[in-house]
Coordinates of C-alpha atoms and ligand atoms in Angstrom, one line a residue:
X12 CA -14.9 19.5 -22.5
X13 CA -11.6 18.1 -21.3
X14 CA -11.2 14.4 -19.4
X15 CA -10.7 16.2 -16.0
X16 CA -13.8 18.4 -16.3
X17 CA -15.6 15.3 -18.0
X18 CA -14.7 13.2 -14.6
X19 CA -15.6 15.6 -12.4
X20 CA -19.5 16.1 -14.1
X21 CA -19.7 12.0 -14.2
X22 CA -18.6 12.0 -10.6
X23 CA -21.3 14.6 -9.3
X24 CA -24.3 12.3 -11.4
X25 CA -23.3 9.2 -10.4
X26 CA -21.8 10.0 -6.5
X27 CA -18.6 8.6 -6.8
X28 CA -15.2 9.1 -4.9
X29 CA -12.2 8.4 -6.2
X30 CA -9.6 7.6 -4.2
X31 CA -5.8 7.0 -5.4
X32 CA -2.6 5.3 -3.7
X33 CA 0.2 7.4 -3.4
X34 CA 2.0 6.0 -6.2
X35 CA -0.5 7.1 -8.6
X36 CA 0.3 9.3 -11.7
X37 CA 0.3 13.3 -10.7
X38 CA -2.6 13.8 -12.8
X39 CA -4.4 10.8 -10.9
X40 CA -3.6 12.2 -7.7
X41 CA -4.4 16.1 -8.7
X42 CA -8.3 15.1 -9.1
X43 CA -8.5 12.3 -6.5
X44 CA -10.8 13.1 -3.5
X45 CA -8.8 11.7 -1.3
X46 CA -4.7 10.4 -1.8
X47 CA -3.1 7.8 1.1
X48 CA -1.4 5.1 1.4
X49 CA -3.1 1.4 1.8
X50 CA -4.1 2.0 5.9
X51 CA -5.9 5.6 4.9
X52 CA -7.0 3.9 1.8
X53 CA -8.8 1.2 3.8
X54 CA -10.5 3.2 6.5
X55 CA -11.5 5.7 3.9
X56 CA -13.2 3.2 2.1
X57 CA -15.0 2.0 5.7
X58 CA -15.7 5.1 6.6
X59 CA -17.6 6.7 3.5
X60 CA -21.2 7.3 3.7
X61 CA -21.5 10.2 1.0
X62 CA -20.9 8.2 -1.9
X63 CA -22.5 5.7 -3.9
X64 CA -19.4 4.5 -5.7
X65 CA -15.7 4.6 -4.8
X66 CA -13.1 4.5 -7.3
X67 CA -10.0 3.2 -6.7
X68 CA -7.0 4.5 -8.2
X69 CA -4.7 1.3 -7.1
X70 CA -4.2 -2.1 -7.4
X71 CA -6.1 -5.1 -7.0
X72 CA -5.9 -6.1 -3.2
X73 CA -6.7 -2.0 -1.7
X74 CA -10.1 -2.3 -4.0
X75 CA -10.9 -5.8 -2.8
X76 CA -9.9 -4.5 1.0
X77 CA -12.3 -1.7 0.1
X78 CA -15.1 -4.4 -1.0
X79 CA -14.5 -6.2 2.4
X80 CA -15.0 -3.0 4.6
X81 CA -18.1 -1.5 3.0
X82 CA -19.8 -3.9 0.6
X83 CA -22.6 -1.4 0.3
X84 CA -20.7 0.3 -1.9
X85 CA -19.8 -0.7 -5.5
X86 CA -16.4 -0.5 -6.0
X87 CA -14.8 -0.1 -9.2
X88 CA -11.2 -0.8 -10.3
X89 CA -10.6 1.2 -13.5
X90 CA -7.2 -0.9 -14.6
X91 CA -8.3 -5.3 -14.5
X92 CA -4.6 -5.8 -14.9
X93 CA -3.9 -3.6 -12.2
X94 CA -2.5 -6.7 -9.9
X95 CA 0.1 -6.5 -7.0
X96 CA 2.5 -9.3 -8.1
X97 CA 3.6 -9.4 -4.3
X98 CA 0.0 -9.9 -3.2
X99 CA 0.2 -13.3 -5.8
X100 CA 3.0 -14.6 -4.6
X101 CA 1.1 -16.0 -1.5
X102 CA -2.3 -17.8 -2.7
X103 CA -4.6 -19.9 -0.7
X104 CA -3.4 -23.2 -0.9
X105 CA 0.2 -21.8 -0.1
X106 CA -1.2 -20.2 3.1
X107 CA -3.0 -23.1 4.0
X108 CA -0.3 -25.3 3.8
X109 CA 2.4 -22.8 6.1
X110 CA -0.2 -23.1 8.7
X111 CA -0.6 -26.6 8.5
X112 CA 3.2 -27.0 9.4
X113 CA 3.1 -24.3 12.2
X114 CA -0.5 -24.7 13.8
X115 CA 0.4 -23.2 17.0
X116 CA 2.2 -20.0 15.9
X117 CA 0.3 -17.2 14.4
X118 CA 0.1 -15.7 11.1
X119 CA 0.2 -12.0 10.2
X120 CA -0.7 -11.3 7.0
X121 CA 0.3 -7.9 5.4
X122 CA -2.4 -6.5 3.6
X123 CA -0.8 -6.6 0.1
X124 CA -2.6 -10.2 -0.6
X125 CA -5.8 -11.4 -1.6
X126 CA -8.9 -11.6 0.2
X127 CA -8.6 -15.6 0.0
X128 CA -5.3 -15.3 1.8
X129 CA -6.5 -13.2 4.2
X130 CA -9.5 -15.7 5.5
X131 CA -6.3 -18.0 7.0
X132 CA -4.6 -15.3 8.9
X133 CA -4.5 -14.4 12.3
X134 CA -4.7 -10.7 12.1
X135 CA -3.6 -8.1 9.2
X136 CA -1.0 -5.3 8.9
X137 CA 0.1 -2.7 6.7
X138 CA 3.7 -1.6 6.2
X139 CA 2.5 1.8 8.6
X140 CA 1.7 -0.8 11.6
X141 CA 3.3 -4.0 11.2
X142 CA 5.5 -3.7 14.1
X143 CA 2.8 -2.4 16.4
X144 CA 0.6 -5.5 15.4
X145 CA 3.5 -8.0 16.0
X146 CA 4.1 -6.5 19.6
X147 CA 0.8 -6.3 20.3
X148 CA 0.6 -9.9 19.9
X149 CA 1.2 -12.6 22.8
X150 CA 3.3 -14.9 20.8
X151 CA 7.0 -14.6 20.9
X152 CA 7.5 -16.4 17.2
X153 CA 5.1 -15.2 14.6
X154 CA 4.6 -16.4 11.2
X155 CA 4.4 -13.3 8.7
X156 CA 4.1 -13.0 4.9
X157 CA 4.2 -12.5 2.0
X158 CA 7.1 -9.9 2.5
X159 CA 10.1 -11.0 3.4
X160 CA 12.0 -7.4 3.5
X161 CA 9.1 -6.3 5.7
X162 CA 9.5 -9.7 7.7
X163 CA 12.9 -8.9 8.5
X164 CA 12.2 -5.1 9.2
X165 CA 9.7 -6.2 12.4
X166 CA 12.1 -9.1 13.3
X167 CA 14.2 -6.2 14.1
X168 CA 12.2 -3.5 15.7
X169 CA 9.9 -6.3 18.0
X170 CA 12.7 -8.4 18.9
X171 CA 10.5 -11.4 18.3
X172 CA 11.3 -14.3 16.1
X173 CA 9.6 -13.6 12.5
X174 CA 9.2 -17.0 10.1
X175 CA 8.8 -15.1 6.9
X176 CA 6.3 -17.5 4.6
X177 CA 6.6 -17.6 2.1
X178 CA 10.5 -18.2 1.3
X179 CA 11.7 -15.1 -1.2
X180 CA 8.2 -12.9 -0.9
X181 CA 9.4 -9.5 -2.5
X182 CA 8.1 -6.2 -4.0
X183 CA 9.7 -6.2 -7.5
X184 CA 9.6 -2.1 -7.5
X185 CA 11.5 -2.3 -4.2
X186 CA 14.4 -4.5 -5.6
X187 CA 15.3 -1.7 -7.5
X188 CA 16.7 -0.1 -5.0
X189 CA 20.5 -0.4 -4.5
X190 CA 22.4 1.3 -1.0
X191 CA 25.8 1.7 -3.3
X192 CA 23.1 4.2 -5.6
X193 CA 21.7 5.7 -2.3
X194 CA 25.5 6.0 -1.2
X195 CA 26.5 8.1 -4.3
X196 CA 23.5 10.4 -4.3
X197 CA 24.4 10.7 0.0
X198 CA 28.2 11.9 -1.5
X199 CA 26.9 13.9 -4.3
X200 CA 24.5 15.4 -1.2
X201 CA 25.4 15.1 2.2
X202 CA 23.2 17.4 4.4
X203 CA 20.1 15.1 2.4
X204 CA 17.9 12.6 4.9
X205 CA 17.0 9.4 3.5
X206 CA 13.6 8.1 3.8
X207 CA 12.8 4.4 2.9
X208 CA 10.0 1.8 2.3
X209 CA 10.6 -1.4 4.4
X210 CA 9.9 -3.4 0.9
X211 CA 13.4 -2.2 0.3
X212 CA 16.4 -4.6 1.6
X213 CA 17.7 -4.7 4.7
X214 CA 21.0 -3.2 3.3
X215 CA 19.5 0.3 1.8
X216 CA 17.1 -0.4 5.1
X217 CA 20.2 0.3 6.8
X218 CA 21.2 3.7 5.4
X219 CA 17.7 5.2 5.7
X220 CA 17.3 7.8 8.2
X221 CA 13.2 7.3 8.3
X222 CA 12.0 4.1 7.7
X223 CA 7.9 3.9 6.9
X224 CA 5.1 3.7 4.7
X225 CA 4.5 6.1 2.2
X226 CA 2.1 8.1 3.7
X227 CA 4.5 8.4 7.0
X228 CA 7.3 9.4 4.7
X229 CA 5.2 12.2 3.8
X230 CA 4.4 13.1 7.7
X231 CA 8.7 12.8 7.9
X232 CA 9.4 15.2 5.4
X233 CA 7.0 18.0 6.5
X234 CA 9.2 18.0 9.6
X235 CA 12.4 17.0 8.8
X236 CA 15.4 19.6 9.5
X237 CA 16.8 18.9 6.4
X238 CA 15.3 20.7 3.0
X239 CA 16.9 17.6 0.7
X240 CA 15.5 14.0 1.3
X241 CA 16.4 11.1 -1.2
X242 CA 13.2 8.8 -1.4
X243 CA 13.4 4.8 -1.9
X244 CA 10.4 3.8 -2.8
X245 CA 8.3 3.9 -6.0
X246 CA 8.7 7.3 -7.6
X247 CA 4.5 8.2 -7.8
X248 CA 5.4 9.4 -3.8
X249 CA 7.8 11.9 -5.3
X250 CA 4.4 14.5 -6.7
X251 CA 2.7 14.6 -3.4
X252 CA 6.1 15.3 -1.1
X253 CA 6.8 18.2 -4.0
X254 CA 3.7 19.8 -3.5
X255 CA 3.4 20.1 0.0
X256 CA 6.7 20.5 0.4
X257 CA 7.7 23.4 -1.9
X258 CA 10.2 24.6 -0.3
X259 CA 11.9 21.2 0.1
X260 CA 13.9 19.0 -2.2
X261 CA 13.4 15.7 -3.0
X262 CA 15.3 13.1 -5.0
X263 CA 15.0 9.7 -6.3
X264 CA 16.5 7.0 -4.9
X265 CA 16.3 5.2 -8.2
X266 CA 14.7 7.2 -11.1
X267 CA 12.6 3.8 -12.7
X268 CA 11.1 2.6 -9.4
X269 CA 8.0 2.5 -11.1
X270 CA 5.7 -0.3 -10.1
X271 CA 4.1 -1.1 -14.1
X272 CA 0.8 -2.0 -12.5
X273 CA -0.3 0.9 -10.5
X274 CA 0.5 2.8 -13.2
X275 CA -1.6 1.2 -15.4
X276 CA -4.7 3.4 -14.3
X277 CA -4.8 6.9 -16.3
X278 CA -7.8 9.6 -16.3
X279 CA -8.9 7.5 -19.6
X280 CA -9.6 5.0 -18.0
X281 CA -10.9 6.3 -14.8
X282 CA -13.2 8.3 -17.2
X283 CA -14.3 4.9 -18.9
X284 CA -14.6 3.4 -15.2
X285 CA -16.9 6.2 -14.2
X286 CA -19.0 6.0 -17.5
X287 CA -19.9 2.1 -17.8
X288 CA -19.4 1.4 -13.9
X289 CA -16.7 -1.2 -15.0
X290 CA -15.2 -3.1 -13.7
X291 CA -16.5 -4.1 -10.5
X292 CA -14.6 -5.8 -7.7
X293 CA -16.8 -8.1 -6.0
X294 CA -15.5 -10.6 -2.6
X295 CA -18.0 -13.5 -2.4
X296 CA -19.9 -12.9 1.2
X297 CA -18.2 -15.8 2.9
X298 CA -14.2 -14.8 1.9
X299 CA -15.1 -11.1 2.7
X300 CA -17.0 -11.7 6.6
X301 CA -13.7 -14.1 7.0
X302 CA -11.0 -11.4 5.5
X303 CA -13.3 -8.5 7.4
X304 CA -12.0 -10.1 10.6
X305 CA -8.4 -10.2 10.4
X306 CA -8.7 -6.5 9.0
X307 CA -10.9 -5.6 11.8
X308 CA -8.7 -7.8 14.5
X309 CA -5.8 -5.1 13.1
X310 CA -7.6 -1.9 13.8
X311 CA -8.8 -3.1 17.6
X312 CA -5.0 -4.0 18.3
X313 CA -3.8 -0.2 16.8
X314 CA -3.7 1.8 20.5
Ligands
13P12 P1 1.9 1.8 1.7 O1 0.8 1.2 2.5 O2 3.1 2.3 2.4 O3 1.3 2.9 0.8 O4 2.4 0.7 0.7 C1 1.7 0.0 -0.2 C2 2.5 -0.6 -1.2 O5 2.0 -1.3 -2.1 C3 4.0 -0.4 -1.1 O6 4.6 -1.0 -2.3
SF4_13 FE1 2.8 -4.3 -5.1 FE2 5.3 -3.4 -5.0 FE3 3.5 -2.3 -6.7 FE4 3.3 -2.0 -4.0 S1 4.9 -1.2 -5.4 S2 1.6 -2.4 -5.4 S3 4.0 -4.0 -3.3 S4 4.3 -4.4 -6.8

């Protein structure tokens, strides 16, 4: 029997779900039962009553956001190693300390950081609705981490004053991206659109035509005029607009966007994940009913 069919006969005994990022390897995302970006991810995750197990085909913080929203389940990350570097770059003590030199101003927290950071925040945000959650917010100065590309991006759309913390949060995957390359490939193809992550700097920000998480780039590019679009962000995105966009065209922004750690998972491994129910992502119950409530506090300020 081959991995895939394998998968999908350990899937069926043991309910499980597997759900994968959009940056995911094709193959990944070709037996997923469901494919999103972090937002879907999460209220997929909430929302699932069929299975027993969910596994995710991502990185470290959407499986713990998983944990947080429906500890019922068990959760199972099939790659340990699988860590968002951004999401390290702002621990505990770090937050803790931003907070204590800002008490009155509050503090968005995108959701790319670990549970423990998220107990200190005001409210959470993904890169689909961080500029809906910092309007829909009283304040007029808001502290907002650990991104500091996405920082800048809302600065700009909300008109409010954004204190990125901490100083020099980044996406590594998203450096990659350069506007001189996106500027050559715009020569080399003029009628193409280009879509961007807000990871990305403000300078290839600047040349996009769409701006948006991955999953909104997708929504873009069903209905964009154009049949060529150049894509800056990480290159996994590139096998889902292909194949439900066949009749489109879709380039790379920068051919080894790859981001090493979502790729870690492969159907070994999710195979291995499903067989020995390993390894499980577990929140202790007091960081998860504190985290719950800045992800919930995000959903009940979404219109
Ligand atoms: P999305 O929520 O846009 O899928 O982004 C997650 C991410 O990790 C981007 O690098
Ligand atoms: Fe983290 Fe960047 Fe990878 Fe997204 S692409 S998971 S932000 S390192």
């Amino acid at each position: 029997m081959d991995i895939v069919n394998k998968i999908n006969q350990l899937k069926k005994e043991k309910q499980a779900l597997i759900l994968a990022h959009n940056y995911q390897k094709p193959e990944i995302q070709d037996i997923a039962d469901y494919v999103g970006d972090s937002i879907e991810l999460s209220r997929r995750a909430a929302e699932e009553n069929r299975a027993r197990m969910l596994v995710f085909a991502a990185v470290d913080f959407m499986a713990e956001s998983a944990v947080i929203l429906n500890p019922e389940k068990k959760v199972l990350l099939p790659s340990i190693g699988a860590r968002c570097p951004m999401a390290q770059m702002f621990p505990l003590e770090q937050v803790k300390m931003w907070k204590k030199k800002y008490p009155k101003i509050p503090l968005v927290l995108y959701v790319n950081t670990l549970a423990e950071a998220k107990t200190e925040c005001d409210v959470c945000c993904t890169s689909a609705n961080a500029v809906e959650i910092v309007k829909a917010l009283e304040a007029e100065t808001v502290l907002f981490g650990p991104d500091n590309n996405l920082a800048l991006y809302v600065e700009k759309k909300t008109n409010k004053k954004i204190i990125p913390v901490p100083p020099g949060g980044f996406c590594p995957t998203h450096l990659l991206f350069s506007s001189s390359d996106i500027a050559s490939l715009k020569e080399a193809h003029p009628e193409a659109e280009v879509m961007a992550h807000p990871e990305c700097n403000p300078e290839v920000q600047e040349i996009a035509d769409f701006i948006g998480s991955t999953s909104q780039m997708c929504k873009y590019a069903k209905n964009a005029s154009s049949n060529k679009l150049i894509v800056a962000t990480e290159i996994g995105l590139l096998h889902r607009l292909r194949k439900e966009n066949p009749n489109k065209e879709f380039l790379p922004a920068y051919e080894g966007a790859v981001c090493p750690n979502m790729k870690l998972n492969t159907l070994e491994r999710i195979y291995h994940a499903l067989k020995t129910e390993q390894t499980q992502v577990t929140v202790p119950a007091t960081v998860a009913s504190k985290a719950r409530k800045a992800i919930e506090r995000m959903y009940a300020l979404l219109s």
